[in-house]
Coordinates of C-alpha atoms in Angstrom, one line a residue:
Chain X
M1 CA 72.0 108.0 86.5
N2 CA 74.9 108.1 89.0
K3 CA 77.1 105.1 89.7
P4 CA 75.8 103.9 93.1
A5 CA 72.3 103.8 91.9
L6 CA 73.2 101.7 88.9
T7 CA 75.0 99.2 91.1
H8 CA 72.0 99.1 93.3
L9 CA 69.8 98.3 90.3
T10 CA 72.2 95.6 89.1
I11 CA 72.1 93.9 92.4
L12 CA 68.3 94.1 92.4
L13 CA 68.2 92.6 88.9
I14 CA 70.5 89.7 89.8
T15 CA 68.5 88.9 92.9
M16 CA 65.3 88.9 91.0
L17 CA 66.7 86.7 88.3
V18 CA 67.9 84.2 90.8
L19 CA 64.6 84.2 92.6
T20 CA 62.8 83.8 89.3
I21 CA 65.0 80.9 88.2
A22 CA 64.5 79.2 91.5
A23 CA 60.7 79.6 91.2
C24 CA 60.6 78.4 87.6
N25 CA 63.0 75.5 87.9
K26 CA 62.0 72.1 89.1
S27 CA 64.6 71.4 91.8
N28 CA 67.8 70.3 90.2
D29 CA 70.1 70.6 93.2
E30 CA 72.9 68.1 93.3
K31 CA 72.2 65.4 95.8
P32 CA 74.8 62.7 96.8
Q33 CA 74.7 59.7 94.5
P34 CA 71.8 57.5 95.7
A35 CA 72.3 53.9 96.6
T36 CA 69.3 52.9 94.4
A37 CA 68.6 52.7 90.7
L38 CA 65.3 53.3 88.8
L39 CA 64.2 50.0 87.3
S40 CA 62.8 49.5 83.8
L41 CA 61.8 46.4 82.0
K42 CA 62.0 46.0 78.2
F43 CA 60.0 43.4 76.4
E44 CA 61.2 41.9 73.2
H45 CA 59.4 39.4 71.1
I46 CA 61.2 36.7 69.1
V47 CA 60.4 33.5 67.2
G48 CA 63.3 31.2 67.7
D49 CA 66.3 33.4 67.4
D50 CA 64.8 36.2 65.3
P51 CA 62.7 39.3 66.2
L52 CA 59.0 38.7 65.6
M53 CA 57.7 40.1 62.3
F54 CA 54.0 40.7 62.1
N55 CA 51.6 39.6 59.3
Q56 CA 54.0 37.2 57.5
M57 CA 53.3 33.5 57.1
I58 CA 57.0 32.7 57.7
Y59 CA 56.9 30.7 61.0
T60 CA 56.4 27.0 61.7
N61 CA 55.5 25.6 65.1
A62 CA 56.4 22.3 66.7
F63 CA 53.3 20.7 65.3
G64 CA 54.3 21.7 61.8
N65 CA 51.7 24.5 61.3
P66 CA 52.9 27.3 59.1
Y67 CA 51.7 30.5 60.8
S68 CA 51.7 34.3 60.9
V69 CA 51.1 36.6 63.9
E70 CA 48.8 39.6 63.6
T71 CA 48.1 40.6 67.2
L72 CA 50.2 40.3 70.4
K73 CA 48.8 42.1 73.5
Y74 CA 49.4 41.0 77.1
F75 CA 49.7 42.1 80.7
I76 CA 52.5 41.4 83.1
S77 CA 52.3 42.4 86.8
D78 CA 53.8 42.1 90.3
I79 CA 57.5 42.1 89.4
K80 CA 59.7 40.6 92.0
L81 CA 63.4 40.9 92.3
T82 CA 65.5 38.6 94.5
S83 CA 68.8 39.9 95.7
A84 CA 71.9 37.7 95.9
Q85 CA 71.4 37.9 99.7
G86 CA 67.9 36.6 99.4
S87 CA 65.9 39.9 100.0
E88 CA 62.8 40.3 97.8
Y89 CA 61.6 43.5 96.2
L90 CA 58.1 43.5 95.0
I91 CA 56.9 46.1 92.5
D92 CA 53.1 46.1 92.8
A93 CA 52.2 47.3 89.3
E94 CA 50.5 46.2 86.0
H95 CA 51.9 46.8 82.6
Y96 CA 50.3 46.4 79.1
V97 CA 52.4 45.4 76.1
D98 CA 51.2 45.6 72.5
G99 CA 53.8 44.1 70.2
L100 CA 52.8 46.5 67.4
D101 CA 53.2 49.6 69.6
S102 CA 56.8 50.1 70.5
S103 CA 55.9 52.7 73.1
T104 CA 54.5 49.9 75.3
S105 CA 57.6 47.7 75.2
L106 CA 59.5 49.7 77.8
F107 CA 58.0 49.6 81.3
E108 CA 59.4 52.3 83.5
T109 CA 58.4 51.0 86.8
G110 CA 59.4 54.1 88.7
A111 CA 60.7 51.9 91.5
A112 CA 64.1 52.6 93.0
I113 CA 65.9 49.4 93.9
P114 CA 69.1 49.1 95.9
L115 CA 72.3 48.8 93.9
G116 CA 74.1 45.4 94.0
E117 CA 73.7 41.9 92.8
Y118 CA 70.4 40.1 92.1
S119 CA 69.8 36.5 91.6
S120 CA 66.5 36.5 89.7
V121 CA 63.5 38.3 88.2
S122 CA 60.0 37.0 88.7
F123 CA 56.7 38.3 87.6
I124 CA 53.1 37.3 87.0
F125 CA 52.0 36.8 83.4
G126 CA 48.5 38.2 83.5
L127 CA 46.9 39.6 86.6
N128 CA 46.4 38.0 90.0
K129 CA 42.9 37.4 91.4
E130 CA 42.8 40.5 93.6
K131 CA 43.7 42.7 90.6
N132 CA 41.7 41.1 87.9
L133 CA 38.4 42.8 88.5
P134 CA 36.2 44.9 86.3
G135 CA 37.0 48.6 86.3
L136 CA 40.8 48.1 86.9
F137 CA 41.4 49.8 83.5
P138 CA 38.8 52.3 82.6
N139 CA 40.5 53.5 79.5
A140 CA 41.7 52.1 76.2
P141 CA 43.9 50.3 75.2
E142 CA 44.0 48.3 78.4
S143 CA 40.2 48.4 78.7
L144 CA 39.9 46.6 75.4
M145 CA 41.4 43.5 77.1
E146 CA 38.1 43.1 78.9
W147 CA 37.1 39.5 79.6
P148 CA 33.3 39.5 79.6
P149 CA 31.2 38.8 82.6
A150 CA 29.5 35.9 80.8
M151 CA 32.9 34.2 80.9
G152 CA 34.3 35.2 84.3
T153 CA 34.9 39.0 84.3
G154 CA 38.2 40.9 84.5
Y155 CA 40.7 41.1 81.7
H156 CA 42.4 38.9 79.1
Y157 CA 46.0 38.1 80.1
M158 CA 47.0 37.7 76.4
K159 CA 45.6 38.0 72.9
L160 CA 48.0 36.3 70.5
E161 CA 46.3 36.0 67.1
G162 CA 47.1 35.1 63.6
K163 CA 46.6 32.8 60.7
T164 CA 47.7 29.2 60.0
D165 CA 47.9 27.5 56.6
S166 CA 46.5 24.0 56.4
S167 CA 47.5 22.9 52.9
G168 CA 46.1 26.0 51.3
V169 CA 43.1 26.5 53.7
I170 CA 43.7 29.5 55.9
N171 CA 42.4 29.4 59.4
N172 CA 42.4 32.1 62.1
F173 CA 43.8 31.3 65.5
Q174 CA 43.3 33.3 68.7
A175 CA 45.3 32.3 71.8
H176 CA 43.3 34.3 74.3
T177 CA 44.2 33.5 77.8
G178 CA 42.5 34.7 81.0
P179 CA 40.3 33.8 83.9
T180 CA 38.1 31.2 82.2
M181 CA 35.1 30.7 84.4
N182 CA 37.0 32.3 87.3
N183 CA 39.8 29.8 87.1
Q184 CA 42.9 31.8 87.9
N185 CA 45.1 31.0 84.9
F186 CA 47.7 33.6 85.4
I187 CA 51.3 32.3 85.5
E188 CA 53.7 33.1 88.3
L189 CA 57.1 32.7 86.8
T190 CA 60.8 33.2 87.4
V191 CA 62.9 34.1 84.4
P192 CA 65.6 31.4 84.1
N193 CA 69.3 32.5 84.5
S194 CA 68.2 36.1 85.4
S195 CA 71.0 37.1 87.6
F196 CA 72.2 40.7 87.1
M197 CA 74.1 43.6 88.7
V198 CA 72.4 47.0 89.4
S199 CA 74.7 50.0 89.2
G200 CA 74.4 53.6 88.1
N201 CA 71.2 55.6 88.3
S202 CA 68.9 53.3 86.3
T203 CA 68.8 49.8 85.1
T204 CA 66.8 48.3 82.2
I205 CA 66.3 44.5 82.2
T206 CA 65.4 42.9 78.9
I207 CA 62.9 40.1 78.9
K208 CA 62.3 38.1 75.7
M209 CA 59.1 36.2 74.8
D210 CA 59.6 33.4 72.2
I211 CA 56.3 33.0 70.4
N212 CA 57.1 29.5 69.2
K213 CA 57.3 28.3 72.8
W214 CA 53.6 28.9 73.4
W215 CA 52.9 26.0 71.1
A216 CA 55.6 23.5 72.2
N217 CA 56.6 22.4 75.7
P218 CA 55.0 20.3 77.3
N219 CA 52.0 20.5 75.0
I220 CA 52.5 20.5 71.3
L221 CA 49.5 22.4 69.9
D222 CA 47.9 22.3 66.5
L223 CA 47.0 26.0 65.8
N224 CA 43.7 24.8 64.1
T225 CA 42.6 23.9 67.6
V226 CA 43.6 27.3 69.2
S227 CA 40.4 29.1 68.3
G228 CA 37.4 30.0 70.5
I229 CA 39.2 28.9 73.6
M230 CA 38.1 31.5 76.1
G231 CA 35.6 29.0 77.6
N232 CA 37.9 26.0 77.2
Q233 CA 39.7 25.5 80.6
E234 CA 41.6 22.4 79.3
M235 CA 43.2 24.5 76.5
Q236 CA 43.8 27.3 79.0
L237 CA 45.8 24.9 81.2
K238 CA 47.8 23.7 78.3
L239 CA 48.8 27.2 77.3
K240 CA 49.5 28.0 81.0
A241 CA 51.9 25.1 81.2
N242 CA 53.6 26.0 77.9
G243 CA 53.9 29.6 79.1
E244 CA 56.3 28.6 81.9
D245 CA 59.3 28.7 79.5
V246 CA 58.4 31.3 76.9
F247 CA 60.3 34.1 78.7
S248 CA 64.1 34.3 78.8
F249 CA 66.5 36.8 80.1
G250 CA 68.1 39.3 77.7
G251 CA 70.5 41.0 80.1
V252 CA 70.7 44.5 81.6
Chain L
M1 CA 62.4 101.0 83.7
I2 CA 64.8 98.2 82.6
S3 CA 64.0 96.3 85.7
L4 CA 60.3 96.5 85.0
M5 CA 60.7 95.2 81.5
L6 CA 62.8 92.3 82.7
T7 CA 60.2 91.4 85.3
I8 CA 57.5 91.3 82.6
I9 CA 59.6 89.1 80.4
I10 CA 60.4 86.7 83.2
I11 CA 56.7 86.5 84.2
A12 CA 55.7 85.8 80.6
S13 CA 58.3 83.0 80.3
C14 CA 57.0 81.3 83.5
D15 CA 53.3 81.5 82.4
N16 CA 52.6 78.6 80.1
N17 CA 48.8 78.7 80.0
S18 CA 48.4 81.8 77.9
K19 CA 44.9 82.4 76.5
E20 CA 43.7 83.8 73.3
N21 CA 43.7 87.5 74.1
P22 CA 40.2 88.8 74.4
D23 CA 39.2 92.2 73.1
P24 CA 40.5 94.5 75.9
E25 CA 37.4 96.7 75.7
E26 CA 35.0 94.0 76.7
S27 CA 35.1 91.5 79.4
W28 CA 34.8 87.9 78.3
N29 CA 33.5 85.4 80.9
P30 CA 32.6 82.1 79.4
T31 CA 30.8 79.6 81.7
P32 CA 32.7 76.3 82.1
Y33 CA 30.6 73.3 81.0
A34 CA 30.6 70.3 83.3
L35 CA 30.2 67.2 81.2
Q36 CA 28.0 64.5 82.8
I37 CA 29.9 61.2 82.1
P38 CA 27.7 58.2 82.8
E39 CA 29.0 55.7 85.4
G40 CA 31.4 53.2 84.0
F41 CA 32.3 55.2 80.9
P42 CA 36.0 56.0 80.2
D43 CA 37.6 59.4 80.8
M44 CA 36.9 61.8 77.9
I45 CA 40.0 63.6 76.7
I46 CA 39.2 67.3 76.0
P47 CA 41.9 69.1 74.0
N48 CA 43.7 71.7 76.1
D49 CA 43.1 74.3 73.4
N50 CA 39.4 73.7 73.3
P51 CA 38.0 73.7 76.9
M52 CA 34.2 73.1 77.1
T53 CA 32.1 76.1 77.8
L54 CA 28.3 76.5 77.9
E55 CA 28.6 79.3 75.2
G56 CA 30.8 77.1 73.0
V57 CA 28.4 74.1 73.2
N58 CA 25.4 76.3 72.4
L59 CA 27.2 77.9 69.5
G60 CA 28.3 74.5 68.2
R61 CA 24.8 73.2 68.3
K62 CA 23.6 76.1 66.2
L63 CA 26.4 75.6 63.7
F64 CA 25.7 71.9 63.5
Y65 CA 22.1 72.7 62.5
D66 CA 22.7 75.8 60.4
P67 CA 22.7 75.4 56.6
V68 CA 24.7 78.7 56.5
L69 CA 27.8 76.5 56.3
S70 CA 26.8 75.2 52.9
A71 CA 27.2 77.0 49.5
D72 CA 23.5 77.3 48.8
N73 CA 22.1 77.4 52.4
I74 CA 20.3 74.1 52.1
Q75 CA 22.5 71.6 53.9
S76 CA 23.8 71.5 57.5
C77 CA 25.7 68.8 59.3
A78 CA 22.3 67.6 60.6
S79 CA 21.1 67.0 57.0
C80 CA 23.3 63.9 57.0
H81 CA 23.4 63.4 60.8
A82 CA 19.8 63.6 62.0
Q83 CA 18.9 63.1 65.7
A84 CA 15.9 60.9 64.9
F85 CA 18.2 58.5 63.0
G86 CA 20.9 58.3 65.7
F87 CA 22.6 61.2 63.9
T88 CA 22.9 59.4 60.6
D89 CA 21.2 60.0 57.2
N90 CA 17.5 59.4 56.9
G91 CA 17.9 55.8 55.8
K92 CA 20.1 56.7 52.8
R93 CA 22.6 54.1 51.7
L94 CA 25.2 56.6 50.6
S95 CA 24.9 60.3 51.6
T96 CA 24.3 63.0 49.0
G97 CA 25.8 66.5 49.0
I98 CA 24.3 69.8 48.0
D99 CA 25.0 69.3 44.3
G100 CA 23.1 66.0 44.3
I101 CA 26.3 64.0 44.0
A102 CA 26.3 60.8 46.1
G103 CA 29.3 60.0 48.2
T104 CA 30.8 56.6 48.4
R105 CA 30.1 55.9 52.1
N106 CA 27.2 55.7 54.5
A107 CA 26.9 58.6 57.0
M108 CA 28.3 57.6 60.4
A109 CA 26.4 57.9 63.6
V110 CA 27.6 60.8 65.8
I111 CA 27.1 59.0 69.2
N112 CA 29.7 59.2 72.0
A113 CA 32.0 60.7 69.4
G114 CA 33.9 62.5 72.2
W115 CA 35.6 59.1 73.0
M116 CA 36.6 58.4 69.4
T117 CA 40.3 58.5 68.8
S118 CA 40.0 58.0 65.0
L119 CA 37.2 59.6 63.0
F120 CA 35.7 58.5 59.7
W121 CA 35.4 54.9 58.4
D122 CA 39.0 54.9 57.5
G123 CA 40.2 56.9 60.6
R124 CA 41.8 59.6 58.6
K125 CA 41.2 62.3 61.3
P126 CA 42.4 62.0 64.9
T127 CA 40.1 64.6 66.5
L128 CA 36.5 66.0 66.2
E129 CA 38.0 69.4 65.4
S130 CA 40.0 68.1 62.5
Q131 CA 37.1 66.0 61.3
A132 CA 34.7 69.0 61.2
L133 CA 37.1 70.8 58.8
E134 CA 36.2 68.3 56.1
P135 CA 32.5 68.4 55.3
V136 CA 32.1 72.2 54.7
P137 CA 34.6 72.5 51.7
N138 CA 34.0 68.9 50.5
P139 CA 32.6 69.3 46.9
I140 CA 30.2 66.3 47.4
E141 CA 29.0 67.6 50.8
M142 CA 28.4 71.2 51.8
H143 CA 30.8 72.6 49.1
L144 CA 31.6 76.0 50.6
S145 CA 35.2 77.2 51.0
W146 CA 36.2 78.0 54.5
A147 CA 37.1 81.6 53.4
N148 CA 33.5 82.0 52.2
A149 CA 32.0 80.3 55.2
A150 CA 34.0 82.7 57.5
A151 CA 32.9 85.7 55.4
K152 CA 29.2 84.6 55.7
L153 CA 29.5 84.2 59.5
N154 CA 31.4 87.4 60.0
A155 CA 28.7 89.3 58.1
H156 CA 25.9 87.5 60.0
P157 CA 23.7 89.6 62.4
Q158 CA 24.1 87.2 65.3
Y159 CA 27.2 85.0 64.9
P160 CA 29.9 87.5 65.7
D161 CA 28.4 88.1 69.2
L162 CA 27.9 84.3 69.8
F163 CA 31.6 83.7 68.8
F164 CA 32.6 86.5 71.1
D165 CA 30.7 84.8 74.0
A166 CA 32.4 81.5 73.2
F167 CA 35.9 82.4 72.2
G168 CA 36.4 86.1 73.1
T169 CA 36.7 87.2 69.5
R170 CA 34.4 88.6 66.8
T171 CA 36.8 87.7 64.1
I172 CA 35.5 84.3 63.0
D173 CA 37.7 81.7 61.3
S174 CA 37.4 78.0 60.5
M175 CA 39.2 77.0 63.8
H176 CA 36.5 78.7 65.9
V177 CA 33.8 77.0 63.9
V178 CA 35.2 73.5 64.3
K179 CA 36.0 74.0 68.0
A180 CA 32.4 75.0 68.7
I181 CA 31.0 72.0 66.8
A182 CA 33.4 69.7 68.5
Q183 CA 32.3 71.0 71.9
F184 CA 28.7 70.3 71.0
E185 CA 29.6 66.8 69.7
R186 CA 31.4 66.0 73.0
T187 CA 28.1 66.5 74.8
M188 CA 26.2 64.0 72.6
I189 CA 26.6 61.2 75.0
S190 CA 24.4 58.1 75.0
G191 CA 24.4 56.1 78.2
N192 CA 20.9 55.4 79.2
S193 CA 19.8 52.5 77.2
K194 CA 18.0 49.4 78.6
W195 CA 21.4 47.8 78.7
D196 CA 22.8 50.6 80.9
K197 CA 19.7 50.4 83.1
Y198 CA 20.3 46.6 83.4
L199 CA 24.0 47.2 84.4
R200 CA 22.8 49.6 87.1
G201 CA 20.4 47.0 88.4
E202 CA 17.3 49.0 87.4
V203 CA 15.7 46.6 85.0
A204 CA 15.8 42.9 84.1
L205 CA 16.5 41.6 80.6
S206 CA 13.9 39.5 78.9
Q207 CA 14.7 35.8 78.3
A208 CA 15.5 36.5 74.6
E209 CA 17.7 39.5 75.5
A210 CA 19.6 37.5 78.1
K211 CA 20.3 34.7 75.7
G212 CA 21.4 37.2 73.1
F213 CA 23.7 38.8 75.7
E214 CA 25.3 35.3 76.1
I215 CA 25.9 35.0 72.4
F216 CA 27.3 38.6 72.1
F217 CA 29.6 38.4 75.0
T218 CA 31.0 34.8 74.6
E219 CA 32.9 33.4 71.7
K220 CA 29.7 31.9 70.3
G221 CA 28.9 35.2 68.7
D222 CA 32.2 36.9 69.6
C223 CA 30.9 40.4 68.9
F224 CA 32.4 41.8 72.1
H225 CA 36.0 41.7 70.9
C226 CA 35.4 44.5 68.4
H227 CA 32.2 46.1 69.5
A228 CA 34.0 46.3 72.8
T229 CA 33.6 47.9 76.2
I230 CA 30.7 50.1 77.3
L231 CA 31.1 52.1 74.1
F232 CA 30.5 49.0 71.9
T233 CA 33.4 49.9 69.7
D234 CA 37.1 49.4 70.1
N235 CA 37.7 52.4 67.9
I236 CA 40.1 50.5 65.8
F237 CA 40.1 48.9 62.3
H238 CA 39.1 45.5 61.1
N239 CA 38.2 43.6 58.0
N240 CA 35.1 41.8 59.2
G241 CA 34.8 39.7 56.1
L242 CA 32.3 41.7 53.9
D243 CA 34.1 41.2 50.6
S244 CA 36.7 38.9 49.0
D245 CA 38.1 41.9 47.1
F246 CA 37.5 45.6 47.7
T247 CA 36.0 48.5 45.9
D248 CA 36.7 50.7 48.9
N249 CA 40.2 50.0 50.4
G250 CA 39.4 51.7 53.8
L251 CA 42.3 52.1 56.1
F252 CA 44.8 51.2 53.3
D253 CA 44.0 54.6 51.6
V254 CA 45.3 56.3 54.7
T255 CA 48.3 54.2 55.6
G256 CA 49.3 52.7 52.3
N257 CA 50.0 49.5 54.2
S258 CA 48.7 46.4 52.3
N259 CA 47.9 44.8 55.7
D260 CA 45.2 47.4 56.0
L261 CA 43.3 46.6 52.9
G262 CA 39.6 46.5 53.5
K263 CA 39.8 47.5 57.1
F264 CA 37.2 49.9 58.5
K265 CA 36.5 51.4 61.9
T266 CA 34.3 49.4 64.1
P267 CA 31.1 51.4 64.5
T268 CA 29.4 51.7 67.9
L269 CA 26.3 49.5 68.2
R270 CA 24.5 52.0 70.5
N271 CA 21.2 53.1 69.0
I272 CA 21.8 50.8 66.1
T273 CA 18.1 50.4 65.6
Y274 CA 17.9 54.0 64.4
T275 CA 20.9 54.0 62.1
A276 CA 20.0 51.7 59.2
P277 CA 21.3 50.9 56.6
Y278 CA 24.5 49.3 57.9
M279 CA 28.2 49.0 57.1
H280 CA 30.5 51.6 55.4
D281 CA 28.5 51.3 52.2
G282 CA 25.1 50.9 53.7
R283 CA 24.8 47.5 52.0
F284 CA 22.5 45.9 54.7
E285 CA 19.0 47.2 55.2
T286 CA 18.2 45.4 58.5
L287 CA 19.8 43.9 61.5
E288 CA 18.6 40.6 60.3
D289 CA 20.7 41.0 57.2
V290 CA 23.7 41.9 59.4
V291 CA 23.3 38.9 61.6
D292 CA 22.8 36.6 58.6
F293 CA 26.1 37.9 57.3
Y294 CA 28.0 37.2 60.5
S295 CA 26.3 33.8 60.7
E296 CA 26.8 32.5 57.2
G297 CA 28.0 35.2 54.8
L298 CA 31.7 35.8 55.6
Q299 CA 34.0 36.3 52.6
F300 CA 37.7 35.3 52.9
S301 CA 40.4 37.8 52.0
P302 CA 44.0 37.9 53.1
T303 CA 43.4 40.7 55.6
I304 CA 40.4 39.2 57.2
D305 CA 40.6 39.8 61.0
P306 CA 41.9 36.9 63.0
L307 CA 39.0 37.3 65.3
M308 CA 36.6 36.2 62.6
K309 CA 36.2 32.5 63.5
K310 CA 35.0 29.7 61.3
I311 CA 35.6 31.7 58.1
N312 CA 35.7 28.4 56.3
Q313 CA 32.1 27.6 57.5
G314 CA 31.0 31.1 56.5
G315 CA 30.6 32.4 60.0
I316 CA 29.3 31.7 63.5
R317 CA 26.4 29.5 62.3
L318 CA 23.6 30.6 64.5
T319 CA 20.1 29.0 64.5
D320 CA 17.1 31.2 63.7
D321 CA 16.3 31.4 67.4
E322 CA 19.8 32.4 68.3
K323 CA 19.7 35.1 65.6
Q324 CA 16.5 36.5 67.0
N325 CA 18.0 36.5 70.5
L326 CA 21.1 38.2 69.4
I327 CA 19.1 40.9 67.7
A328 CA 16.9 41.3 70.8
F329 CA 20.0 42.0 72.8
I330 CA 21.4 44.5 70.3
R331 CA 18.1 46.3 70.6
T332 CA 18.6 46.9 74.3
L333 CA 21.3 49.4 73.2
T334 CA 18.5 51.8 72.1
D335 CA 18.6 54.9 74.2
T336 CA 15.4 56.9 73.6
D337 CA 16.6 59.6 76.0
F338 CA 19.4 60.3 73.6
I339 CA 17.2 60.3 70.5
D340 CA 14.7 62.6 72.2
N341 CA 17.1 64.8 74.2
P342 CA 16.0 68.4 73.6
E343 CA 19.6 69.6 74.2
F344 CA 20.7 67.8 71.0
S345 CA 17.7 68.9 68.9
N346 CA 17.5 71.6 66.2
P347 CA 17.8 74.9 68.1
F348 CA 16.1 76.8 65.2
N349 CA 12.9 74.9 65.7
N350 CA 12.0 77.0 68.7
E351 CA 13.0 80.4 67.3

């Protein structure tokens, strides 16, 4: 093989290689630093100051019931961020959290929000009336939150279940909230003191749910009465009111 | 020459859906199988390495019914999973293998199994393929090693051709067998019961059925939380209060977690009228026995499911009329089209 031919071949090879790499690679060309960041939310579950531990009768609520938690599953939706200037960014999405499945605790919204200062985070606990219709979630695990037609259709907003000990007698409780007889019991809430700065390429906001607060303010609940409540609108309203302050801001 | 080699290597590295290489001498053209998923049912996840084909499904059906997979050629999957009984045992409390040794559990129904994400009463297998690996070598079931099973199939007058049609190879091993069986099982869909027809607006429920529906789907009976969705199972594990202490530890034997003691997979209630006796150990003969249990017979144990209400009153406390209505509703889950479907029947009967 003479020299010019080899050079020719080398050039051909390099060209091919470059073409192939370009064809195989998903584009990773450097763009200028964007003025937005990808938003994620992280959900943490606490009782008082400590992380929630499942299946242990180690908690006591405001009523004085010793209790354990075995199930915690819920939906949040329609996240709204308010900037320091007062602009609102709505993320029209639903997210399912299972306290026993850590893969569900991080919600990568996929939304790119402008960098800068924000004054608050708001969201819906549960699903709004337009969303909460049969067929929204065809597949498990979300589909298992189904709220049967005989009681209003749609999906549970929350299943918080466990056991309570009444002087040695163990009772099950099930705080199941949802659209009882088509009453829209979802909670629109703004997380208190949730101002934060968005910088960099992505931002993760931590939101904490304090289980003890479901049983406390303003309605002190005896867990022995929190059973079979899916058709009990009075109890639904009590839990809805208590739900206003269960979430707190855990920083970015 | 060098450039050609490089091109081939690059192409191979870009191609990520490589297939099992068929015999180069013969052309292999399997026919894709289009599953008919009933309206309102979830998406069925088909493993990437086992796409559904007509040839695969037909082969799987033969293997399901062929006693060639047992040591003494007397038992097939269908011996314990018979169509007339909703693909369960012929009324046996515990199933019995080829050596006459009884197992410890009631044969499960194979109905809508393509949607199950955990198989067996204790969920020890995640897929139909991995599930089907168990019964053949199991000493109290078909009791044939996979090496011997493969040897029998490879020496068989028909199977090598059928495996070629399904998988492009005549060298049969256990993986091809379980893939074919799983493909057949994914077609075993039940979605045309009276209840389905009611949902589609084609029939009305009787008064008793409608009252039973109310009990099932409200917290009065509270069956729907576990026998959930259109599949009538949540595919997860619960202790529904059968015992205060356990002879069979269920899920605990798989996870080793004491919170899982006595938990079993929720069975589907579809075609439940055909699948007696009931529960993991077949302890209840009739649906009446089952409903009496949920009404008055609950036993407390520390892992009892928090959904089991009124454990301290023994259960949901239904009147006799309510029990009858609940059973009338459960009977609407009977799908005779499934039980009589010729595509799920024994293919050797017509040969």
